[in-house]
Amino acid sequence: MDTLEPIVSINNVTKTYKRGDQIIPVLEEISLVINKGDYLALMGPSGSGKSTLLNLIAGLDQADKGVIEVGGIDITVLSESELSRWRVSNVGFIFQFYNLIPVLTAFENVELPLILSDLSGKERKEHVFTALKVVNIEDRMSHYPSQLSGGQQQRVAIARAIVTDPTILVADEPTGDLDRASAANVLDLMDRLNRDLGKTIIVVTHDPWAGKRAHTVKLLDKGVLSDDSQDTHS
Amino acid sequence: MRLLFFYSFRNLLTRRVTTLLTSSGMALVVFVFAAIIMLAEGLQKTLIETGLDNNIVVLRRSATTEVQSIISRYQASIIETQPEISLDRTGARLLAKELVVLITLRKKVSNSLANVVIRGIERTSIDMRPQVKLSAGRLPKPGTLEIMVGNNVAKNFKNAGLGNSIYFAMRSWTVVGVFDAGETGFSSEIWGDSDQLMKAFRRNAYSSIIFRRNSNFDLPSFKRRIESDPRLTLNAMVEVEYYKKQSEMMAKFLRILGISLTAIFSIGAIIGAMITMYAAVANRTAEIGTLRALGFGRTNILFAFLLESLILGFLGGCTGLIFASMLQLISVSTTNFQTFSELAFSFRLSVGIVTKAMGFSLFMGFVGGILPAIRASRMKIVESLREV
């Protein structure tokens, strides 16, 4: 089965932050394997290091120690500009506050990651239409973010995340700013992306309800990955 | 990159008031810069267009203007016999021995006195200046106390209109004609019979000799010949070059004034642009983080913010130039430092000035935007994304 093929492999990753002279450990000797097509939730109290781990997997930050391989590429050895190029085609981001560019329309927001690709204008348009259709927001593509509800904005953000057909989708509290109904819609959509399109999803959440949608829940506490992971589908 | 342009442009549109104020500051500087350079250009063009390429001016060797020059009748007669002078249809030499004197007249608007050039002419003087066209009245008759005035003199000075009499050199001179020499220095002169004017001013020497060169004329060899002739202490130059030199000092002064003033003003405009762009960077920290997360590199971010600042400069430049172009409708009259005579001219906008002004405006945008753009490009992604 596809799901047994490792897509993210984390080995003994350590991350610390400096605050003045003080060194604050955030992640300690983390090792984790995420298989292709997996839907993983990282949960834990605030400050446990969930977002830091997500940022390291997504290539937004650099680990102090250890190896992170995504799709067979060791991203810890990539330079900053190499990481930028890598992110374009390998990582789709879903943020808590959607992070849409307010001066661009829904269509243009979705098109944004594609302008860094080699696609022609026509191909870009086709990709954007497909992505907007997948999240069922094509009728709002000319609207600016301020003209959309929170749920609609998050769907546009999801379309932006999948438009490049990335290796992994990372979501940091994707339902944190939404009401129950909108949150349910977004979670349904993420389910569909995982189930129907085989997308590998890594989500950081505080919300147990959102966590339950994942196949696997990993718990982090004080920078250490707990052994009592849950397989929510078993 | 069309999308990045929209991103920068629409961000400016979103902050309409800030954009308007910042670009207005730049527009003001561009306006001042363009206006002063247009003034210098107008002065220079007016004087350059006064002369013609095929006319040669002969002056006393050390003189830089006709007012300072003295050419005796004997010397004039030697020049008259030079073989490089063209002939008219009647076979007469196209050469005029002219007198240039300054008188003072009272201005209509300010009631102040200003120097005006009186040019003593011969019949051939008009033949050699095709730009001079009679617009009212008739030409002064030789041997009479009749004069004709340039249209700027008729317009700007008291009692200088057609039919009026002007009193100078102890005599009363009747204005029998008004001529239009276009945007040239002649339009600010009074012309009368050379012999009558020499008598009236008690002069027995001319100020300059002008002649139309023929196809055998070679300036270096002509200059060598008259310079080596011990009877002549004269110098010759092409008429265009002569008038160009007349404008150099004042045009240079205006340009230095313009550049100095705008250099000082531009510091304010650059600081304004810098504050605007720093505020833009501070307000869009999360956006910067998002763009970086999506894969945009530092250079892309630097370019986007720099582009925004350059658009500000472009808008300022266009606005400043639009207002400056309206100055072309205004004609100003001032004393030329070199000739000490009143000269009327218009602000002139040229492609060169537009290019310089736009370049200057974009430079202000660039200097104002580069530091904030560098700051934006150096932001750490994770820290930026926290700023929601």
Coordinates of C-alpha atoms in Angstrom, one line a residue:
Chain A
M1 CA 0.0 0.0 0.0
D2 CA 1.1 3.6 -0.7
T3 CA 0.6 4.6 2.9
L4 CA 3.6 2.6 4.0
E5 CA 6.0 4.6 1.8
P6 CA 7.8 7.1 4.1
I7 CA 7.5 10.7 2.8
V8 CA 8.8 12.5 5.9
S9 CA 11.6 11.1 7.9
I10 CA 12.8 12.9 11.0
N11 CA 15.9 11.6 12.9
N12 CA 17.1 13.0 16.2
V13 CA 16.1 16.5 15.5
T14 CA 16.9 19.1 18.1
K15 CA 15.9 22.8 18.1
T16 CA 16.8 25.5 20.5
Y17 CA 16.0 29.3 20.6
K18 CA 18.2 31.9 22.1
R19 CA 16.8 34.6 24.3
G20 CA 19.6 36.9 25.2
D21 CA 22.2 34.6 26.8
Q22 CA 19.6 32.0 27.6
I23 CA 19.2 29.0 25.4
I24 CA 15.7 27.6 25.4
P25 CA 15.3 24.0 24.2
V26 CA 12.2 23.6 22.0
L27 CA 12.6 20.1 20.5
E28 CA 14.8 17.4 21.9
E29 CA 15.9 14.4 19.9
I30 CA 12.7 14.0 17.9
S31 CA 12.4 11.1 15.5
L32 CA 9.3 10.5 13.5
V33 CA 8.3 8.9 10.2
I34 CA 5.2 10.0 8.2
N35 CA 4.1 7.8 5.4
K36 CA 2.8 8.9 2.1
G37 CA -1.0 9.6 2.2
D38 CA -0.9 9.9 6.0
Y39 CA -3.0 12.4 7.9
L40 CA -1.1 13.3 11.0
A41 CA -2.1 15.6 13.8
L42 CA 0.5 17.0 16.2
M43 CA -1.1 17.9 19.4
G44 CA 0.0 19.2 22.8
P45 CA -0.1 22.1 25.1
S46 CA 1.1 25.6 24.1
G47 CA 4.9 25.9 23.9
S48 CA 5.3 22.1 23.5
G49 CA 7.1 22.7 20.1
K50 CA 4.3 21.6 17.7
S51 CA 4.5 24.6 15.4
T52 CA 8.3 24.5 15.6
L53 CA 8.3 20.9 14.4
L54 CA 5.9 21.8 11.7
N55 CA 8.1 24.7 10.6
L56 CA 11.1 22.4 10.4
I57 CA 9.2 19.8 8.3
A58 CA 8.0 22.6 6.0
G59 CA 11.5 24.1 5.6
L60 CA 10.7 27.4 7.2
D61 CA 13.2 27.0 10.0
Q62 CA 16.5 25.2 10.4
A63 CA 17.1 22.4 13.0
D64 CA 20.2 22.7 15.2
K65 CA 20.8 19.0 14.9
G66 CA 19.4 15.9 13.2
V67 CA 18.2 15.1 9.7
I68 CA 14.8 15.8 8.1
E69 CA 14.1 14.1 4.8
V70 CA 11.0 15.0 2.8
G71 CA 10.3 13.0 -0.3
G72 CA 13.9 11.6 -0.1
I73 CA 15.6 15.0 0.1
D74 CA 17.5 16.0 3.2
I75 CA 16.3 19.5 3.7
T76 CA 18.6 20.3 6.6
V77 CA 21.5 20.6 4.1
L78 CA 19.7 23.0 1.8
S79 CA 20.6 26.7 1.7
E80 CA 18.0 29.3 2.3
S81 CA 17.4 30.0 -1.4
E82 CA 17.4 26.2 -2.2
L83 CA 14.8 25.8 0.6
S84 CA 12.6 28.6 -1.0
R85 CA 12.7 26.8 -4.4
W86 CA 12.0 23.5 -2.7
R87 CA 9.0 24.8 -0.8
V88 CA 7.3 26.0 -4.0
S89 CA 6.7 22.5 -5.3
N90 CA 6.9 20.4 -2.2
V91 CA 4.9 22.2 0.6
G92 CA 1.4 23.5 0.7
F93 CA 0.7 25.8 3.6
I94 CA -2.6 26.3 5.5
F95 CA -2.5 28.9 8.2
Q96 CA -4.7 29.7 11.1
F97 CA -5.5 33.2 9.9
Y98 CA -5.6 32.1 6.2
N99 CA -2.7 34.6 5.4
L100 CA -4.3 35.6 2.1
I101 CA -2.8 38.8 0.5
P102 CA -5.6 41.4 1.0
V103 CA -4.9 43.3 -2.2
L104 CA -5.1 40.3 -4.5
T105 CA -8.3 38.5 -5.5
A106 CA -9.0 34.9 -4.6
F107 CA -7.9 33.8 -8.1
E108 CA -4.6 35.8 -7.8
N109 CA -4.0 34.5 -4.3
V110 CA -4.2 31.0 -5.6
E111 CA -2.1 31.9 -8.6
L112 CA 0.7 33.4 -6.4
P113 CA 2.8 30.2 -5.8
L114 CA 2.5 29.3 -9.5
I115 CA 4.3 32.5 -10.7
L116 CA 7.5 30.9 -9.3
S117 CA 7.0 27.9 -11.5
D118 CA 7.8 27.4 -15.2
L119 CA 4.1 27.1 -16.2
S120 CA 2.8 29.3 -18.9
G121 CA 0.0 31.8 -18.2
K122 CA -2.6 29.5 -19.7
E123 CA -1.4 26.5 -17.7
R124 CA -1.4 28.6 -14.5
K125 CA -5.0 29.6 -15.2
E126 CA -6.0 26.0 -15.6
H127 CA -4.3 24.9 -12.4
V128 CA -5.9 27.7 -10.5
F129 CA -9.4 26.9 -11.8
T130 CA -8.9 23.2 -10.9
A131 CA -7.8 24.1 -7.4
L132 CA -10.7 26.5 -6.9
K133 CA -13.1 23.9 -8.1
V134 CA -11.7 21.3 -5.7
V135 CA -12.4 23.6 -2.8
N136 CA -15.7 24.6 -4.3
I137 CA -15.0 28.4 -4.3
E138 CA -14.7 29.1 -8.0
D139 CA -17.8 31.4 -7.9
R140 CA -15.9 33.7 -5.6
M141 CA -12.6 33.8 -7.5
S142 CA -12.9 37.5 -8.3
H143 CA -13.6 38.5 -4.7
Y144 CA -11.0 40.1 -2.5
P145 CA -10.3 38.4 0.9
S146 CA -12.2 41.1 2.7
Q147 CA -15.3 40.2 0.7
L148 CA -15.2 36.6 1.8
S149 CA -16.2 34.9 5.1
G150 CA -13.6 33.2 7.3
G151 CA -14.6 29.7 6.0
Q152 CA -14.4 30.9 2.4
Q153 CA -11.0 32.5 3.0
Q154 CA -9.7 29.3 4.4
R155 CA -10.9 27.4 1.4
V156 CA -9.1 29.9 -0.9
A157 CA -6.0 29.3 1.3
I158 CA -6.4 25.5 0.9
A159 CA -6.7 26.0 -2.9
R160 CA -3.5 28.0 -2.8
A161 CA -1.9 25.2 -0.8
I162 CA -2.8 22.5 -3.3
V163 CA -2.4 24.4 -6.5
T164 CA 1.2 23.3 -7.0
D165 CA 0.3 19.7 -6.2
P166 CA 2.8 19.6 -3.3
T167 CA 4.4 16.6 -1.6
I168 CA 3.0 17.5 1.8
L169 CA 0.3 19.8 3.1
V170 CA 1.1 21.5 6.4
A171 CA -1.7 23.1 8.4
D172 CA -1.1 25.2 11.6
E173 CA -4.4 25.4 13.5
P174 CA -6.4 25.5 10.3
T175 CA -9.7 25.8 12.2
G176 CA -8.5 28.0 15.0
D177 CA -10.2 31.1 13.7
L178 CA -13.4 29.5 12.4
D179 CA -16.8 28.9 13.9
R180 CA -18.0 25.3 14.3
A181 CA -19.8 25.0 10.9
S182 CA -17.0 26.6 8.9
A183 CA -14.4 24.5 10.8
A184 CA -16.4 21.3 9.9
N185 CA -16.4 22.3 6.3
V186 CA -12.6 22.9 6.3
L187 CA -12.0 19.6 8.0
D188 CA -14.3 17.8 5.6
L189 CA -12.3 19.3 2.7
M190 CA -9.0 18.2 4.3
D191 CA -10.4 14.7 4.7
R192 CA -11.4 14.7 1.0
L193 CA -7.9 15.9 0.0
N194 CA -6.4 13.1 2.0
R195 CA -8.9 10.4 1.0
D196 CA -9.6 11.2 -2.6
L197 CA -6.4 12.9 -3.8
G198 CA -4.0 11.0 -1.5
K199 CA -2.5 14.2 0.0
T200 CA -0.2 13.8 2.9
I201 CA -1.4 16.2 5.6
I202 CA 0.4 17.2 8.8
V203 CA -1.8 19.4 11.0
V204 CA -1.0 21.2 14.3
T205 CA -4.0 21.7 16.4
H206 CA -5.3 22.3 19.9
D207 CA -8.7 21.2 18.9
P208 CA -9.4 17.5 19.8
W209 CA -12.3 17.5 17.4
A210 CA -9.9 18.4 14.5
G211 CA -7.4 15.9 15.9
K212 CA -9.9 13.2 15.6
R213 CA -10.1 13.6 11.9
A214 CA -6.4 12.7 11.5
H215 CA -5.4 9.0 11.1
T216 CA -2.6 9.4 13.6
V217 CA -2.2 11.8 16.5
K218 CA 1.2 12.5 17.9
L219 CA 1.5 14.2 21.2
L220 CA 4.3 16.6 22.0
D221 CA 5.1 17.8 25.5
K222 CA 8.0 20.1 26.4
G223 CA 9.7 19.3 23.1
V224 CA 9.5 15.6 23.5
L225 CA 7.4 13.3 21.4
S226 CA 5.3 11.2 23.6
D227 CA 5.1 7.4 23.0
D228 CA 1.3 7.2 23.5
S229 CA 0.4 8.2 19.9
Q230 CA -3.1 7.4 18.9
D231 CA -4.3 5.8 15.8
T232 CA -7.7 7.4 15.5
H233 CA -8.8 5.0 12.7
S234 CA -8.0 1.8 14.4
Chain B
M1 CA 5.9 39.1 -12.5
R2 CA 2.7 40.8 -13.6
L3 CA 1.2 39.6 -10.3
L4 CA 4.0 41.1 -8.3
F5 CA 3.5 44.4 -10.0
F6 CA -0.3 44.3 -9.2
Y7 CA 0.7 43.4 -5.6
S8 CA 2.9 46.5 -5.3
F9 CA 0.5 48.8 -7.2
R10 CA -2.6 47.7 -5.4
N11 CA -0.9 48.1 -2.0
L12 CA -0.3 51.7 -3.0
L13 CA -3.9 52.1 -4.0
T14 CA -5.0 50.6 -0.7
R15 CA -3.1 53.3 1.2
R16 CA -4.5 56.1 -1.0
V17 CA -3.9 59.0 1.4
T18 CA -0.3 58.0 2.3
T19 CA 0.5 57.4 -1.4
L20 CA -1.0 60.7 -2.4
L21 CA 0.9 62.6 0.3
T22 CA 4.2 60.9 -0.4
S23 CA 4.0 61.2 -4.2
S24 CA 2.9 64.8 -3.8
G25 CA 6.2 65.6 -1.9
M26 CA 8.1 64.0 -4.7
A27 CA 6.0 65.8 -7.3
L28 CA 6.8 69.1 -5.7
V29 CA 10.5 68.5 -5.9
V30 CA 10.2 67.3 -9.5
F31 CA 8.2 70.4 -10.3
V32 CA 10.9 72.7 -8.9
F33 CA 13.6 70.8 -10.6
A34 CA 11.9 70.7 -13.9
A35 CA 10.8 74.4 -13.7
I36 CA 14.3 75.7 -13.1
I37 CA 15.8 73.5 -15.8
M38 CA 13.0 74.5 -18.1
L39 CA 13.8 78.1 -17.4
A40 CA 17.5 77.5 -18.3
E41 CA 16.4 75.5 -21.4
G42 CA 14.0 78.3 -22.4
L43 CA 16.8 80.9 -22.1
Q44 CA 19.3 78.8 -24.0
K45 CA 16.9 77.8 -26.7
T46 CA 15.7 81.4 -27.2
L47 CA 19.3 82.6 -27.6
I48 CA 20.4 79.7 -29.7
E49 CA 17.4 80.1 -32.0
T50 CA 18.3 83.7 -32.4
G51 CA 21.3 82.8 -34.5
L52 CA 21.6 80.9 -37.7
D53 CA 24.3 78.4 -38.8
N54 CA 25.1 80.2 -42.0
N55 CA 25.6 83.6 -40.5
I56 CA 29.0 84.7 -39.2
V57 CA 29.4 87.3 -36.5
V58 CA 32.6 89.4 -36.3
L59 CA 33.4 91.1 -33.0
R60 CA 36.4 92.9 -31.5
R61 CA 38.8 90.1 -30.4
S62 CA 38.4 90.5 -26.6
A63 CA 34.7 91.2 -26.6
T64 CA 32.3 88.5 -25.7
T65 CA 29.1 90.4 -26.5
E66 CA 28.2 93.0 -29.2
V67 CA 27.7 95.6 -26.4
Q68 CA 31.4 95.3 -25.5
S69 CA 32.6 95.3 -29.1
I70 CA 34.0 98.1 -31.3
I71 CA 34.8 97.7 -34.9
S72 CA 36.1 100.8 -36.7
R73 CA 34.8 101.8 -40.1
Y74 CA 38.3 101.0 -41.6
Q75 CA 38.2 97.5 -40.1
A76 CA 34.7 97.0 -41.3
S77 CA 35.7 97.9 -44.8
I78 CA 38.4 95.2 -44.8
I79 CA 35.9 92.6 -43.6
E80 CA 33.5 93.7 -46.4
T81 CA 36.0 92.7 -49.0
Q82 CA 36.5 89.1 -47.8
P83 CA 35.8 86.5 -50.5
E84 CA 33.7 84.2 -48.4
I85 CA 30.7 86.5 -48.2
S86 CA 27.6 85.4 -50.1
L87 CA 25.9 87.7 -52.6
D88 CA 22.2 88.4 -52.8
R89 CA 20.1 88.2 -56.0
T90 CA 21.2 91.7 -57.0
G91 CA 24.8 90.9 -56.5
A92 CA 25.2 92.8 -53.3
R93 CA 27.1 91.4 -50.5
L94 CA 25.0 89.8 -47.7
L95 CA 26.8 91.7 -44.9
A96 CA 25.5 94.2 -42.3
K97 CA 27.5 96.5 -40.1
E98 CA 25.5 96.8 -36.9
L99 CA 25.5 99.0 -33.8
V100 CA 24.3 97.6 -30.5
V101 CA 23.5 100.0 -27.6
L102 CA 21.5 99.6 -24.4
I103 CA 18.9 102.0 -23.4
T104 CA 16.5 101.9 -20.4
L105 CA 12.7 101.7 -20.8
R106 CA 10.0 101.5 -18.2
K107 CA 8.2 98.2 -17.9
K108 CA 4.4 98.2 -18.1
V109 CA 3.6 95.8 -15.2
S110 CA 6.3 96.7 -12.6
N111 CA 7.0 100.3 -13.7
S112 CA 10.6 99.5 -13.2
L113 CA 13.4 100.4 -15.6
A114 CA 15.1 97.7 -17.7
N115 CA 17.8 97.6 -20.3
V116 CA 16.7 97.1 -23.9
V117 CA 18.9 96.4 -26.9
I118 CA 18.8 99.0 -29.7
R119 CA 20.2 97.5 -32.8
G120 CA 21.3 99.7 -35.7
I121 CA 20.7 97.8 -38.8
E122 CA 21.2 98.0 -42.5
R123 CA 18.9 96.7 -45.3
T124 CA 20.7 93.4 -45.4
S125 CA 20.2 92.8 -41.7
I126 CA 16.6 91.8 -42.3
D127 CA 17.6 89.7 -45.4
M128 CA 20.0 87.6 -43.2
R129 CA 17.4 87.1 -40.4
P130 CA 14.5 85.2 -42.1
Q131 CA 13.0 84.6 -38.6
V132 CA 12.2 88.3 -38.3
K133 CA 8.7 89.0 -39.7
L134 CA 6.9 92.3 -39.6
S135 CA 3.7 91.7 -37.7
A136 CA 2.3 95.3 -37.8
G137 CA 3.2 98.6 -39.5
R138 CA 6.1 98.9 -41.8
L139 CA 9.9 98.8 -41.9
P140 CA 11.7 102.0 -40.8
K141 CA 12.9 104.1 -43.7
P142 CA 16.7 104.5 -43.9
G143 CA 17.9 108.0 -42.9
T144 CA 14.9 108.7 -40.7
L145 CA 14.2 108.6 -36.9
E146 CA 12.0 105.7 -37.3
I147 CA 12.3 102.4 -35.4
M148 CA 10.6 99.1 -35.2
V149 CA 10.2 97.1 -32.0
G150 CA 10.2 93.4 -31.3
N151 CA 6.8 92.1 -30.1
N152 CA 8.1 91.5 -26.6
V153 CA 9.2 95.1 -26.3
A154 CA 5.8 96.3 -27.6
K155 CA 4.0 94.0 -25.1
N156 CA 6.1 94.6 -22.0
F157 CA 7.3 98.2 -22.1
K158 CA 5.4 101.5 -21.8
N159 CA 4.9 103.7 -24.9
A160 CA 6.6 101.1 -27.1
G161 CA 3.5 100.2 -29.2
L162 CA 3.0 101.0 -32.8
G163 CA 2.6 104.7 -33.4
N164 CA 4.2 105.7 -30.1
S165 CA 7.4 107.7 -29.7
I166 CA 10.3 106.6 -27.6
Y167 CA 12.7 109.3 -26.4
F168 CA 16.4 108.3 -26.2
A169 CA 19.8 109.6 -27.3
M170 CA 18.3 113.2 -27.1
R171 CA 15.9 112.4 -29.9
S172 CA 12.3 111.2 -30.2
W173 CA 12.0 108.0 -32.3
T174 CA 8.7 106.9 -33.9
V175 CA 7.7 103.3 -33.7
V176 CA 6.5 102.5 -37.3
G177 CA 6.6 98.8 -37.1
V178 CA 6.3 95.8 -34.8
F179 CA 8.2 92.6 -35.7
D180 CA 7.9 89.1 -34.5
A181 CA 11.0 87.0 -34.4
G182 CA 9.4 84.1 -32.7
E183 CA 11.0 82.7 -29.6
T184 CA 14.4 84.5 -30.2
G185 CA 16.3 87.3 -28.6
F186 CA 15.5 89.7 -31.5
S187 CA 11.9 89.8 -30.3
S188 CA 13.3 91.7 -27.2
E189 CA 15.1 94.3 -29.3
I190 CA 14.5 97.7 -31.0
W191 CA 15.8 98.1 -34.5
G192 CA 16.5 101.3 -36.4
D193 CA 18.7 102.8 -39.1
S194 CA 22.3 102.1 -38.2
D195 CA 23.7 105.5 -39.4
Q196 CA 21.0 107.5 -37.7
L197 CA 21.6 105.6 -34.4
M198 CA 25.4 106.0 -34.7
K199 CA 24.9 109.8 -35.1
A200 CA 22.4 110.0 -32.2
F201 CA 24.7 108.0 -29.8
R202 CA 27.8 109.9 -31.1
R203 CA 29.5 106.6 -32.1
N204 CA 31.9 106.4 -35.0
A205 CA 32.4 102.6 -34.7
Y206 CA 30.2 99.6 -35.3
S207 CA 29.6 96.9 -32.7
S208 CA 29.5 93.9 -34.9
I209 CA 29.5 92.8 -38.5
I210 CA 27.3 90.0 -39.6
F211 CA 27.6 88.2 -43.0
R212 CA 26.1 85.2 -44.8
R213 CA 28.9 82.8 -45.5
N214 CA 29.3 81.2 -49.0
S215 CA 30.3 77.7 -49.9
N216 CA 34.0 78.5 -49.8
F217 CA 33.9 79.6 -46.1
D218 CA 36.0 77.7 -43.7
L219 CA 35.9 79.1 -40.2
P220 CA 39.4 78.1 -39.0
S221 CA 41.2 79.5 -42.0
F222 CA 39.0 82.7 -42.0
K223 CA 39.8 83.2 -38.3
R224 CA 43.5 82.6 -38.9
R225 CA 43.5 85.1 -41.7
I226 CA 41.8 87.9 -39.8
E227 CA 43.8 87.2 -36.6
S228 CA 47.0 87.4 -38.4
D229 CA 46.1 90.6 -40.2
P230 CA 47.8 93.4 -38.1
R231 CA 45.0 95.9 -39.1
L232 CA 42.3 93.8 -37.6
T233 CA 41.9 92.9 -33.9
L234 CA 38.8 90.9 -34.6
N235 CA 37.3 87.5 -34.0
A236 CA 34.8 85.6 -36.0
M237 CA 32.3 82.9 -34.9
V238 CA 29.2 81.2 -36.2
E239 CA 26.1 83.2 -35.1
V240 CA 24.6 80.2 -33.4
E241 CA 27.7 79.6 -31.3
Y242 CA 27.8 83.3 -30.4
Y243 CA 24.3 83.3 -29.0
K244 CA 24.9 80.0 -27.3
K245 CA 27.8 81.5 -25.4
Q246 CA 25.6 84.4 -24.4
S247 CA 23.3 82.1 -22.7
E248 CA 25.9 79.9 -21.0
M249 CA 26.5 81.9 -17.9
M250 CA 22.9 82.4 -16.9
A251 CA 21.8 79.0 -18.0
K252 CA 24.6 77.5 -15.9
F253 CA 23.6 79.7 -12.9
L254 CA 20.0 78.5 -13.3
R255 CA 20.9 74.9 -13.5
I256 CA 23.2 75.1 -10.4
L257 CA 20.4 76.9 -8.6
G258 CA 17.9 74.2 -9.7
I259 CA 20.1 71.3 -8.8
S260 CA 21.1 72.8 -5.4
L261 CA 17.5 73.6 -4.4
T262 CA 16.1 70.3 -5.5
A263 CA 19.0 68.4 -3.8
I264 CA 17.9 70.0 -0.5
F265 CA 14.2 69.5 -1.2
S266 CA 14.8 65.9 -2.3
I267 CA 16.2 65.0 1.1
G268 CA 12.7 65.7 2.6
A269 CA 11.0 63.8 -0.2
I270 CA 13.3 60.8 0.2
I271 CA 12.8 60.8 4.0
G272 CA 9.0 60.9 3.3
A273 CA 9.2 58.0 1.0
M274 CA 11.4 56.1 3.4
I275 CA 8.9 56.6 6.3
T276 CA 6.0 55.5 4.1
M277 CA 7.9 52.4 3.0
Y278 CA 9.1 51.5 6.5
A279 CA 5.5 51.8 7.7
A280 CA 4.4 49.6 4.7
V281 CA 6.9 46.9 5.7
A282 CA 5.9 47.1 9.4
N283 CA 2.2 46.7 8.5
R284 CA 2.8 43.8 6.1
T285 CA 5.2 41.7 8.1
A286 CA 2.8 38.7 8.0
E287 CA 2.3 39.1 4.3
I288 CA 6.1 39.1 3.9
G289 CA 6.3 35.9 5.9
T290 CA 3.5 34.3 3.9
L291 CA 5.2 35.2 0.6
R292 CA 8.5 33.8 1.8
A293 CA 6.7 30.6 3.0
L294 CA 5.1 30.2 -0.4
G295 CA 8.6 30.1 -1.9
F296 CA 9.3 33.8 -2.8
G297 CA 13.0 34.5 -2.2
R298 CA 14.6 37.5 -0.5
T299 CA 15.2 39.0 -3.9
N300 CA 11.5 38.8 -4.8
I301 CA 10.5 40.6 -1.6
L302 CA 13.2 43.2 -2.1
F303 CA 12.0 43.8 -5.7
A304 CA 8.3 44.0 -4.7
F305 CA 8.9 46.7 -2.1
L306 CA 11.4 48.5 -4.2
L307 CA 8.9 48.4 -7.1
E308 CA 6.3 50.0 -4.8
S309 CA 8.7 52.8 -3.9
L310 CA 9.6 53.3 -7.6
I311 CA 6.0 53.5 -8.5
L312 CA 5.7 56.2 -5.9
G313 CA 8.6 58.0 -7.5
F314 CA 7.0 57.5 -11.0
L315 CA 3.7 58.9 -9.8
G316 CA 5.5 61.9 -8.2
G317 CA 7.5 62.4 -11.4
C318 CA 4.5 62.3 -13.7
T319 CA 2.5 64.7 -11.5
G320 CA 5.4 67.1 -11.1
L321 CA 6.0 67.1 -14.9
I322 CA 2.3 67.6 -15.7
F323 CA 2.3 70.8 -13.6
A324 CA 5.7 71.9 -14.9
S325 CA 4.5 71.4 -18.5
M326 CA 1.8 74.1 -17.8
L327 CA 4.6 76.6 -17.2
Q328 CA 5.2 76.5 -20.9
L329 CA 2.2 78.8 -21.3
I330 CA 4.1 81.5 -19.2
S331 CA 6.6 83.8 -20.7
V332 CA 9.1 85.5 -18.4
S333 CA 11.3 88.5 -18.9
T334 CA 14.6 88.9 -17.1
T335 CA 18.0 90.5 -17.5
N336 CA 20.6 88.4 -19.1
F337 CA 23.7 88.7 -16.9
Q338 CA 26.0 88.6 -19.9
T339 CA 24.4 91.2 -22.1
F340 CA 22.8 93.2 -19.3
S341 CA 19.7 93.5 -21.5
E342 CA 16.2 92.4 -20.9
L343 CA 15.3 89.1 -22.6
A344 CA 11.8 87.6 -22.8
F345 CA 11.6 83.8 -23.0
S346 CA 9.3 80.9 -22.2
F347 CA 9.8 77.8 -20.0
R348 CA 10.7 75.0 -22.4
L349 CA 10.0 71.3 -21.7
S350 CA 12.2 69.0 -23.7
V351 CA 12.6 65.2 -23.9
G352 CA 15.9 65.6 -22.1
I353 CA 14.2 67.4 -19.2
V354 CA 11.4 64.8 -19.0
T355 CA 14.0 62.1 -18.9
K356 CA 16.1 63.9 -16.3
A357 CA 13.1 64.7 -14.1
M358 CA 11.7 61.2 -14.3
G359 CA 15.2 59.8 -13.6
F360 CA 15.5 62.1 -10.6
S361 CA 12.1 61.1 -9.3
L362 CA 12.8 57.4 -9.7
F363 CA 16.1 58.0 -8.0
M364 CA 14.2 59.5 -5.0
G365 CA 11.9 56.5 -5.0
F366 CA 14.9 54.1 -5.2
V367 CA 16.8 55.8 -2.3
G368 CA 13.6 56.1 -0.2
G369 CA 12.7 52.5 -0.8
I370 CA 15.9 50.5 -0.8
L371 CA 16.5 50.4 3.0
P372 CA 12.9 49.4 3.9
A373 CA 13.0 46.8 1.0
I374 CA 16.2 45.4 2.4
R375 CA 14.6 45.2 5.8
A376 CA 11.6 43.4 4.4
S377 CA 13.8 40.9 2.5
R378 CA 15.8 40.1 5.6
M379 CA 12.9 39.2 7.8
K380 CA 12.9 35.8 9.2
I381 CA 9.9 33.7 8.0
V382 CA 8.8 32.2 11.2
E383 CA 9.0 35.5 13.1
S384 CA 7.1 37.3 10.3
L385 CA 4.3 34.7 10.3
R386 CA 3.7 35.3 14.0
E387 CA 2.8 38.9 13.3
V388 CA -0.8 38.4 12.4

